[in-house]
C-alpha cells in the first residue's frame, strides 16, 4: 500500500509561511493512491534541474534492493516554474506532504544551513574528477546531519554536471566580458553574489522569464550544464558555452521526511538508504558523457569557447571574496578548507573540442 497521511502536522502552505517565511507555495497535494498490495509508494518531489538518469537509477535501485516492496513516484505538482521551487520542496518534505525531495545544495544557505556551502563555492570544484574525489572523501555525508534542523533527513549528495557560462551574442570569457551583462543565475545567494563580484548584473527570475529574456535581449547570458546547453541552445538563441570556466557543479541532495522513514520496516528503510548511497556513488559517472554531447552539439551549430589559463586565473581572483564570505560561517569553514585541499590534488581535464567548433 502507499504511504497515506491525513491530518499530519502542518500543510506545506502553513510551513512555508511559519517556518521558511515564503509566500505563494505549492498547495498541499492529495495523499497518494494505494498501489498494489504489499507495495509502498514513496512520493518524490524534484526540480527539473537534475539529471533524469540519476533519478531513474535511484528509482530502479529502490525497487531492486527492496525486492519490489518499495517504488518511487514523481510528485508532478512540484514541477512548476518558480524560482522558489527548491524552498517549497524542502517545506513539503518537512511538512510530510511528500516523502522525498531532490533539490540543489544551493538552497540550504538561504534556509540558514551553511554546512553545504562549500560544495558550490565559486570555481572550486572545477571538474568531474574533482567532484568524484570530493564525494569519495566522505565529506558530503558528514554535512547531511545539519539538515535535521530543517525537519528533514539528508540521505545523500549526488554529484552532477558542471555549470558554465552560456551566452547569446559572444562567448563570455574573462572578467571584462561580464561587465554590466544581464546574467541569469538560478535562485541562491552564493550564485548571485558571485556574478555581482564578476561585474555582471545578476538576474533571478523563473526559467520561463529567463528564456523570454534571452530571446528578447534583456538577458545576455546564463549558467547551466553542457547537456542542458546542447539540448536547448537553438531554441534559446544561446550558441556559446565557455567550456573551461566551471562556475560550480550541480550538487543534488536527496532528503526524506523523518516520519516517512520511521513508518518503513527495517528492511525497507535499509533498501531506501542503500539505494541512495549507491546512486550517490554512481552519480558523477551517470552524467559523465560531455565528450559525446559536445561532438553532437557541434554538429548542430553550437560553439564551445575556451577562456584560457590567464582569464580563468583572473576570474578566480575576482570571485575570491565570495569564498572568503563562505569561510566566515563556522559551519562551512572547515569543509571549504578540506575541499580546497582535495581539489588541489586533481588535475582538471577540459573535454576535447572539435576544431571547427571552437570559438
GROMACS .gro file of C-alpha atoms in nm:
model
  359
    1UNK     CA    1   0.000   0.000   0.000
    2UNK     CA    2   0.105   0.359  -0.043
    3UNK     CA    3   0.202   0.583   0.244
    4UNK     CA    4  -0.105   0.792   0.322
    5UNK     CA    5  -0.116   1.084   0.561
    6UNK     CA    6  -0.428   1.251   0.695
    7UNK     CA    7  -0.410   1.548   0.929
    8UNK     CA    8  -0.036   1.510   0.970
    9UNK     CA    9   0.148   1.810   1.110
   10UNK     CA   10   0.104   2.137   0.919
   11UNK     CA   11   0.033   2.169   0.549
   12UNK     CA   12   0.300   2.285   0.309
   13UNK     CA   13   0.144   2.629   0.284
   14UNK     CA   14   0.147   2.676   0.661
   15UNK     CA   15   0.506   2.556   0.686
   16UNK     CA   16   0.620   2.791   0.411
   17UNK     CA   17   0.480   3.091   0.595
   18UNK     CA   18   0.561   2.993   0.952
   19UNK     CA   19   0.897   2.822   0.910
   20UNK     CA   20   1.052   2.942   0.586
   21UNK     CA   21   0.885   3.279   0.554
   22UNK     CA   22   0.786   3.209   0.194
   23UNK     CA   23   0.473   3.313   0.012
   24UNK     CA   24   0.300   3.156  -0.284
   25UNK     CA   25   0.398   2.799  -0.203
   26UNK     CA   26   0.255   2.498  -0.383
   27UNK     CA   27  -0.074   2.382  -0.238
   28UNK     CA   28  -0.066   2.063  -0.036
   29UNK     CA   29  -0.109   1.763  -0.268
   30UNK     CA   30  -0.367   1.491  -0.227
   31UNK     CA   31  -0.248   1.177  -0.048
   32UNK     CA   32  -0.113   0.917  -0.289
   33UNK     CA   33  -0.341   0.643  -0.413
   34UNK     CA   34  -0.291   0.297  -0.274
   35UNK     CA   35  -0.078   0.082  -0.501
   36UNK     CA   36  -0.054  -0.293  -0.538
   37UNK     CA   37  -0.089  -0.499  -0.222
   38UNK     CA   38   0.241  -0.518  -0.038
   39UNK     CA   39   0.399  -0.229  -0.231
   40UNK     CA   40   0.473   0.102  -0.060
   41UNK     CA   41   0.489   0.406  -0.288
   42UNK     CA   42   0.713   0.694  -0.184
   43UNK     CA   43   0.638   1.026  -0.349
   44UNK     CA   44   0.944   1.221  -0.467
   45UNK     CA   45   0.934   1.596  -0.537
   46UNK     CA   46   1.215   1.722  -0.758
   47UNK     CA   47   1.308   2.018  -0.972
   48UNK     CA   48   1.385   1.996  -1.342
   49UNK     CA   49   1.747   2.096  -1.278
   50UNK     CA   50   1.881   1.748  -1.216
   51UNK     CA   51   1.954   1.459  -1.448
   52UNK     CA   52   1.666   1.224  -1.510
   53UNK     CA   53   1.921   0.944  -1.549
   54UNK     CA   54   2.018   0.981  -1.182
   55UNK     CA   55   1.658   0.980  -1.061
   56UNK     CA   56   1.584   0.678  -1.279
   57UNK     CA   57   1.887   0.496  -1.138
   58UNK     CA   58   1.774   0.572  -0.783
   59UNK     CA   59   1.418   0.455  -0.853
   60UNK     CA   60   1.543   0.132  -1.006
   61UNK     CA   61   1.780   0.069  -0.715
   62UNK     CA   62   1.498   0.124  -0.463
   63UNK     CA   63   1.275  -0.127  -0.641
   64UNK     CA   64   1.555  -0.382  -0.678
   65UNK     CA   65   1.700  -0.353  -0.328
   66UNK     CA   66   1.356  -0.376  -0.167
   67UNK     CA   67   1.257  -0.678  -0.373
   68UNK     CA   68   0.970  -0.480  -0.519
   69UNK     CA   69   0.832  -0.374  -0.181
   70UNK     CA   70   0.911  -0.003  -0.246
   71UNK     CA   71   0.853   0.212  -0.550
   72UNK     CA   72   0.915   0.579  -0.629
   73UNK     CA   73   0.659   0.806  -0.791
   74UNK     CA   74   0.725   1.164  -0.901
   75UNK     CA   75   0.508   1.431  -0.739
   76UNK     CA   76   0.440   1.622  -1.057
   77UNK     CA   77   0.269   1.913  -0.884
   78UNK     CA   78   0.613   2.036  -0.775
   79UNK     CA   79   0.748   2.058  -1.129
   80UNK     CA   80   0.648   2.422  -1.152
   81UNK     CA   81   0.823   2.728  -1.292
   82UNK     CA   82   0.909   2.938  -0.989
   83UNK     CA   83   1.246   3.043  -0.858
   84UNK     CA   84   1.139   2.933  -0.508
   85UNK     CA   85   1.059   2.573  -0.601
   86UNK     CA   86   1.351   2.424  -0.405
   87UNK     CA   87   1.249   2.604  -0.085
   88UNK     CA   88   0.895   2.481  -0.140
   89UNK     CA   89   1.011   2.121  -0.178
   90UNK     CA   90   1.210   2.138   0.146
   91UNK     CA   91   0.897   2.271   0.315
   92UNK     CA   92   0.681   1.998   0.163
   93UNK     CA   93   0.911   1.722   0.286
   94UNK     CA   94   0.935   1.876   0.633
   95UNK     CA   95   0.555   1.904   0.646
   96UNK     CA   96   0.508   1.543   0.540
   97UNK     CA   97   0.323   1.629   0.220
   98UNK     CA   98   0.577   1.430   0.017
   99UNK     CA   99   0.811   1.156   0.133
  100UNK     CA  100   1.129   1.253  -0.053
  101UNK     CA  101   1.280   1.561  -0.217
  102UNK     CA  102   1.566   1.607  -0.465
  103UNK     CA  103   1.695   1.965  -0.466
  104UNK     CA  104   2.016   2.158  -0.512
  105UNK     CA  105   2.257   2.205  -0.221
  106UNK     CA  106   2.248   2.577  -0.309
  107UNK     CA  107   1.906   2.615  -0.141
  108UNK     CA  108   2.014   2.547   0.217
  109UNK     CA  109   2.217   2.863   0.275
  110UNK     CA  110   1.901   3.067   0.225
  111UNK     CA  111   1.730   2.850   0.488
  112UNK     CA  112   2.004   2.913   0.743
  113UNK     CA  113   2.210   2.594   0.700
  114UNK     CA  114   2.563   2.667   0.576
  115UNK     CA  115   2.726   2.327   0.617
  116UNK     CA  116   2.684   2.250   0.245
  117UNK     CA  117   2.802   2.590   0.113
  118UNK     CA  118   3.146   2.465   0.011
  119UNK     CA  119   3.000   2.220  -0.243
  120UNK     CA  120   2.912   2.508  -0.473
  121UNK     CA  121   3.178   2.761  -0.378
  122UNK     CA  122   3.262   2.953  -0.697
  123UNK     CA  123   3.526   2.796  -0.923
  124UNK     CA  124   3.638   2.550  -0.655
  125UNK     CA  125   3.515   2.208  -0.774
  126UNK     CA  126   3.616   2.259  -1.135
  127UNK     CA  127   3.600   1.913  -1.294
  128UNK     CA  128   3.404   1.591  -1.275
  129UNK     CA  129   3.715   1.419  -1.144
  130UNK     CA  130   3.729   1.674  -0.862
  131UNK     CA  131   3.364   1.600  -0.785
  132UNK     CA  132   3.438   1.229  -0.763
  133UNK     CA  133   3.729   1.294  -0.528
  134UNK     CA  134   3.518   1.514  -0.300
  135UNK     CA  135   3.230   1.267  -0.284
  136UNK     CA  136   3.466   0.973  -0.234
  137UNK     CA  137   3.623   1.153   0.063
  138UNK     CA  138   3.302   1.121   0.267
  139UNK     CA  139   3.277   1.496   0.333
  140UNK     CA  140   2.929   1.523   0.185
  141UNK     CA  141   2.794   1.256   0.420
  142UNK     CA  142   2.936   1.450   0.715
  143UNK     CA  143   2.737   1.756   0.608
  144UNK     CA  144   2.396   1.591   0.593
  145UNK     CA  145   2.307   1.572   0.966
  146UNK     CA  146   2.290   1.954   0.967
  147UNK     CA  147   1.966   1.926   0.769
  148UNK     CA  148   1.790   1.781   1.074
  149UNK     CA  149   1.725   2.135   1.196
  150UNK     CA  150   1.500   2.191   0.892
  151UNK     CA  151   1.286   1.891   0.985
  152UNK     CA  152   1.422   1.667   0.708
  153UNK     CA  153   1.670   1.380   0.689
  154UNK     CA  154   1.959   1.409   0.443
  155UNK     CA  155   2.005   1.076   0.265
  156UNK     CA  156   2.277   1.151   0.006
  157UNK     CA  157   2.454   1.413  -0.204
  158UNK     CA  158   2.456   1.349  -0.579
  159UNK     CA  159   2.732   1.497  -0.792
  160UNK     CA  160   2.614   1.641  -1.122
  161UNK     CA  161   2.725   1.823  -1.433
  162UNK     CA  162   2.943   2.134  -1.411
  163UNK     CA  163   2.773   2.465  -1.481
  164UNK     CA  164   2.930   2.702  -1.734
  165UNK     CA  165   2.864   3.049  -1.876
  166UNK     CA  166   2.629   3.028  -2.176
  167UNK     CA  167   2.579   3.339  -2.389
  168UNK     CA  168   2.371   3.492  -2.666
  169UNK     CA  169   2.596   3.724  -2.869
  170UNK     CA  170   2.954   3.612  -2.799
  171UNK     CA  171   3.142   3.383  -2.561
  172UNK     CA  172   3.177   3.507  -2.203
  173UNK     CA  173   3.548   3.464  -2.132
  174UNK     CA  174   3.739   3.697  -1.899
  175UNK     CA  175   3.618   3.938  -1.633
  176UNK     CA  176   3.573   4.220  -1.885
  177UNK     CA  177   3.304   4.021  -2.063
  178UNK     CA  178   3.088   4.014  -1.750
  179UNK     CA  179   3.082   4.393  -1.703
  180UNK     CA  180   2.719   4.505  -1.690
  181UNK     CA  181   2.599   4.184  -1.857
  182UNK     CA  182   2.246   4.082  -1.754
  183UNK     CA  183   2.330   3.728  -1.638
  184UNK     CA  184   2.067   3.484  -1.516
  185UNK     CA  185   2.157   3.263  -1.218
  186UNK     CA  186   1.941   3.001  -1.052
  187UNK     CA  187   1.798   3.113  -0.720
  188UNK     CA  188   2.065   3.109  -0.448
  189UNK     CA  189   2.257   3.375  -0.260
  190UNK     CA  190   2.602   3.236  -0.345
  191UNK     CA  191   2.543   3.245  -0.720
  192UNK     CA  192   2.401   3.597  -0.705
  193UNK     CA  193   2.698   3.726  -0.504
  194UNK     CA  194   2.946   3.558  -0.739
  195UNK     CA  195   2.806   3.716  -1.055
  196UNK     CA  196   2.796   4.055  -0.885
  197UNK     CA  197   3.166   4.021  -0.800
  198UNK     CA  198   3.240   3.947  -1.165
  199UNK     CA  199   3.072   4.277  -1.258
  200UNK     CA  200   2.761   4.124  -1.414
  201UNK     CA  201   2.404   4.230  -1.343
  202UNK     CA  202   2.261   3.914  -1.183
  203UNK     CA  203   1.904   3.824  -1.281
  204UNK     CA  204   1.698   3.595  -1.058
  205UNK     CA  205   1.372   3.507  -1.234
  206UNK     CA  206   1.189   3.179  -1.307
  207UNK     CA  207   1.303   2.981  -1.612
  208UNK     CA  208   1.022   3.094  -1.846
  209UNK     CA  209   1.114   3.460  -1.786
  210UNK     CA  210   1.480   3.373  -1.831
  211UNK     CA  211   1.406   3.215  -2.167
  212UNK     CA  212   1.198   3.507  -2.289
  213UNK     CA  213   1.472   3.746  -2.172
  214UNK     CA  214   1.734   3.555  -2.369
  215UNK     CA  215   1.522   3.581  -2.681
  216UNK     CA  216   1.430   3.949  -2.647
  217UNK     CA  217   1.781   4.062  -2.550
  218UNK     CA  218   1.711   4.170  -2.191
  219UNK     CA  219   1.924   3.880  -2.064
  220UNK     CA  220   2.260   3.816  -2.229
  221UNK     CA  221   2.385   3.501  -2.058
  222UNK     CA  222   2.304   3.234  -1.803
  223UNK     CA  223   2.473   2.939  -1.631
  224UNK     CA  224   2.398   2.574  -1.691
  225UNK     CA  225   2.548   2.240  -1.792
  226UNK     CA  226   2.683   2.109  -2.120
  227UNK     CA  227   2.392   1.861  -2.159
  228UNK     CA  228   2.134   2.133  -2.096
  229UNK     CA  229   2.310   2.368  -2.337
  230UNK     CA  230   2.328   2.102  -2.606
  231UNK     CA  231   1.956   2.028  -2.579
  232UNK     CA  232   1.838   2.389  -2.579
  233UNK     CA  233   2.085   2.631  -2.741
  234UNK     CA  234   1.896   2.653  -3.070
  235UNK     CA  235   1.556   2.737  -2.921
  236UNK     CA  236   1.706   2.978  -2.666
  237UNK     CA  237   1.935   3.154  -2.914
  238UNK     CA  238   2.241   3.090  -2.696
  239UNK     CA  239   2.508   2.923  -2.912
  240UNK     CA  240   2.815   2.995  -2.696
  241UNK     CA  241   2.938   2.795  -2.395
  242UNK     CA  242   3.274   2.856  -2.225
  243UNK     CA  243   3.391   2.505  -2.152
  244UNK     CA  244   3.699   2.573  -1.937
  245UNK     CA  245   3.512   2.800  -1.693
  246UNK     CA  246   3.323   2.588  -1.439
  247UNK     CA  247   3.140   2.830  -1.214
  248UNK     CA  248   3.024   2.549  -0.980
  249UNK     CA  249   2.887   2.196  -1.003
  250UNK     CA  250   2.527   2.084  -0.985
  251UNK     CA  251   2.504   1.919  -0.644
  252UNK     CA  252   2.177   1.742  -0.575
  253UNK     CA  253   2.066   1.650  -0.225
  254UNK     CA  254   1.817   1.371  -0.156
  255UNK     CA  255   1.612   1.442   0.156
  256UNK     CA  256   1.340   1.246   0.333
  257UNK     CA  257   1.052   1.306   0.571
  258UNK     CA  258   1.163   1.155   0.903
  259UNK     CA  259   0.814   1.019   0.977
  260UNK     CA  260   0.800   0.851   0.637
  261UNK     CA  261   1.131   0.680   0.717
  262UNK     CA  262   1.008   0.576   1.061
  263UNK     CA  263   0.693   0.422   0.908
  264UNK     CA  264   0.900   0.179   0.699
  265UNK     CA  265   1.012  -0.154   0.839
  266UNK     CA  266   1.384  -0.208   0.887
  267UNK     CA  267   1.429  -0.397   0.561
  268UNK     CA  268   1.255  -0.129   0.354
  269UNK     CA  269   1.443   0.151   0.530
  270UNK     CA  270   1.776  -0.017   0.459
  271UNK     CA  271   1.677  -0.067   0.097
  272UNK     CA  272   1.594   0.303   0.061
  273UNK     CA  273   1.910   0.433   0.227
  274UNK     CA  274   2.124   0.177   0.047
  275UNK     CA  275   1.979   0.281  -0.289
  276UNK     CA  276   2.051   0.645  -0.206
  277UNK     CA  277   2.414   0.566  -0.121
  278UNK     CA  278   2.455   0.351  -0.431
  279UNK     CA  279   2.319   0.625  -0.656
  280UNK     CA  280   2.545   0.882  -0.492
  281UNK     CA  281   2.848   0.665  -0.563
  282UNK     CA  282   2.746   0.639  -0.930
  283UNK     CA  283   2.614   0.994  -0.966
  284UNK     CA  284   2.907   1.156  -1.144
  285UNK     CA  285   2.958   0.859  -1.375
  286UNK     CA  286   2.592   0.877  -1.476
  287UNK     CA  287   2.639   1.229  -1.618
  288UNK     CA  288   2.994   1.189  -1.749
  289UNK     CA  289   2.934   1.200  -2.124
  290UNK     CA  290   3.043   1.554  -2.202
  291UNK     CA  291   3.268   1.449  -2.489
  292UNK     CA  292   2.986   1.280  -2.679
  293UNK     CA  293   2.742   1.560  -2.601
  294UNK     CA  294   2.988   1.824  -2.722
  295UNK     CA  295   3.051   1.645  -3.051
  296UNK     CA  296   2.678   1.614  -3.117
  297UNK     CA  297   2.611   1.979  -3.028
  298UNK     CA  298   2.896   2.096  -3.253
  299UNK     CA  299   2.738   1.914  -3.543
  300UNK     CA  300   2.419   2.113  -3.477
  301UNK     CA  301   2.594   2.453  -3.478
  302UNK     CA  302   2.698   2.513  -3.118
  303UNK     CA  303   3.026   2.684  -3.031
  304UNK     CA  304   3.243   2.580  -2.737
  305UNK     CA  305   3.485   2.854  -2.639
  306UNK     CA  306   3.786   2.842  -2.409
  307UNK     CA  307   3.881   3.139  -2.195
  308UNK     CA  308   4.239   3.021  -2.142
  309UNK     CA  309   4.451   2.990  -1.825
  310UNK     CA  310   4.510   3.363  -1.778
  311UNK     CA  311   4.142   3.451  -1.798
  312UNK     CA  312   4.048   3.163  -1.567
  313UNK     CA  313   4.305   3.283  -1.313
  314UNK     CA  314   4.160   3.635  -1.339
  315UNK     CA  315   3.811   3.501  -1.274
  316UNK     CA  316   3.930   3.306  -0.970
  317UNK     CA  317   4.080   3.622  -0.825
  318UNK     CA  318   3.759   3.814  -0.884
  319UNK     CA  319   3.541   3.559  -0.702
  320UNK     CA  320   3.781   3.510  -0.409
  321UNK     CA  321   3.577   3.743  -0.183
  322UNK     CA  322   3.279   3.508  -0.213
  323UNK     CA  323   3.488   3.216  -0.093
  324UNK     CA  324   3.609   3.437   0.193
  325UNK     CA  325   3.246   3.516   0.278
  326UNK     CA  326   3.163   3.146   0.293
  327UNK     CA  327   3.462   3.089   0.521
  328UNK     CA  328   3.313   3.332   0.772
  329UNK     CA  329   3.047   3.073   0.858
  330UNK     CA  330   3.189   2.828   1.115
  331UNK     CA  331   2.969   2.553   0.966
  332UNK     CA  332   3.131   2.583   0.624
  333UNK     CA  333   3.488   2.694   0.700
  334UNK     CA  334   3.637   2.353   0.773
  335UNK     CA  335   3.466   2.188   0.478
  336UNK     CA  336   3.585   2.465   0.248
  337UNK     CA  337   3.946   2.412   0.356
  338UNK     CA  338   3.926   2.035   0.315
  339UNK     CA  339   3.763   2.051  -0.028
  340UNK     CA  340   4.024   2.303  -0.142
  341UNK     CA  341   4.296   2.055  -0.044
  342UNK     CA  342   4.124   1.766  -0.223
  343UNK     CA  343   4.069   1.962  -0.545
  344UNK     CA  344   4.430   2.081  -0.548
  345UNK     CA  345   4.537   1.718  -0.591
  346UNK     CA  346   4.322   1.671  -0.904
  347UNK     CA  347   4.431   1.787  -1.248
  348UNK     CA  348   4.122   1.926  -1.425
  349UNK     CA  349   4.070   1.795  -1.777
  350UNK     CA  350   3.882   2.007  -2.032
  351UNK     CA  351   3.685   1.797  -2.282
  352UNK     CA  352   3.823   1.790  -2.634
  353UNK     CA  353   3.655   2.039  -2.867
  354UNK     CA  354   3.633   1.963  -3.241
  355UNK     CA  355   3.846   2.207  -3.442
  356UNK     CA  356   3.553   2.351  -3.636
  357UNK     CA  357   3.354   2.409  -3.317
  358UNK     CA  358   3.596   2.620  -3.116
  359UNK     CA  359   3.545   2.990  -3.068
   0.00000   0.00000   0.00000
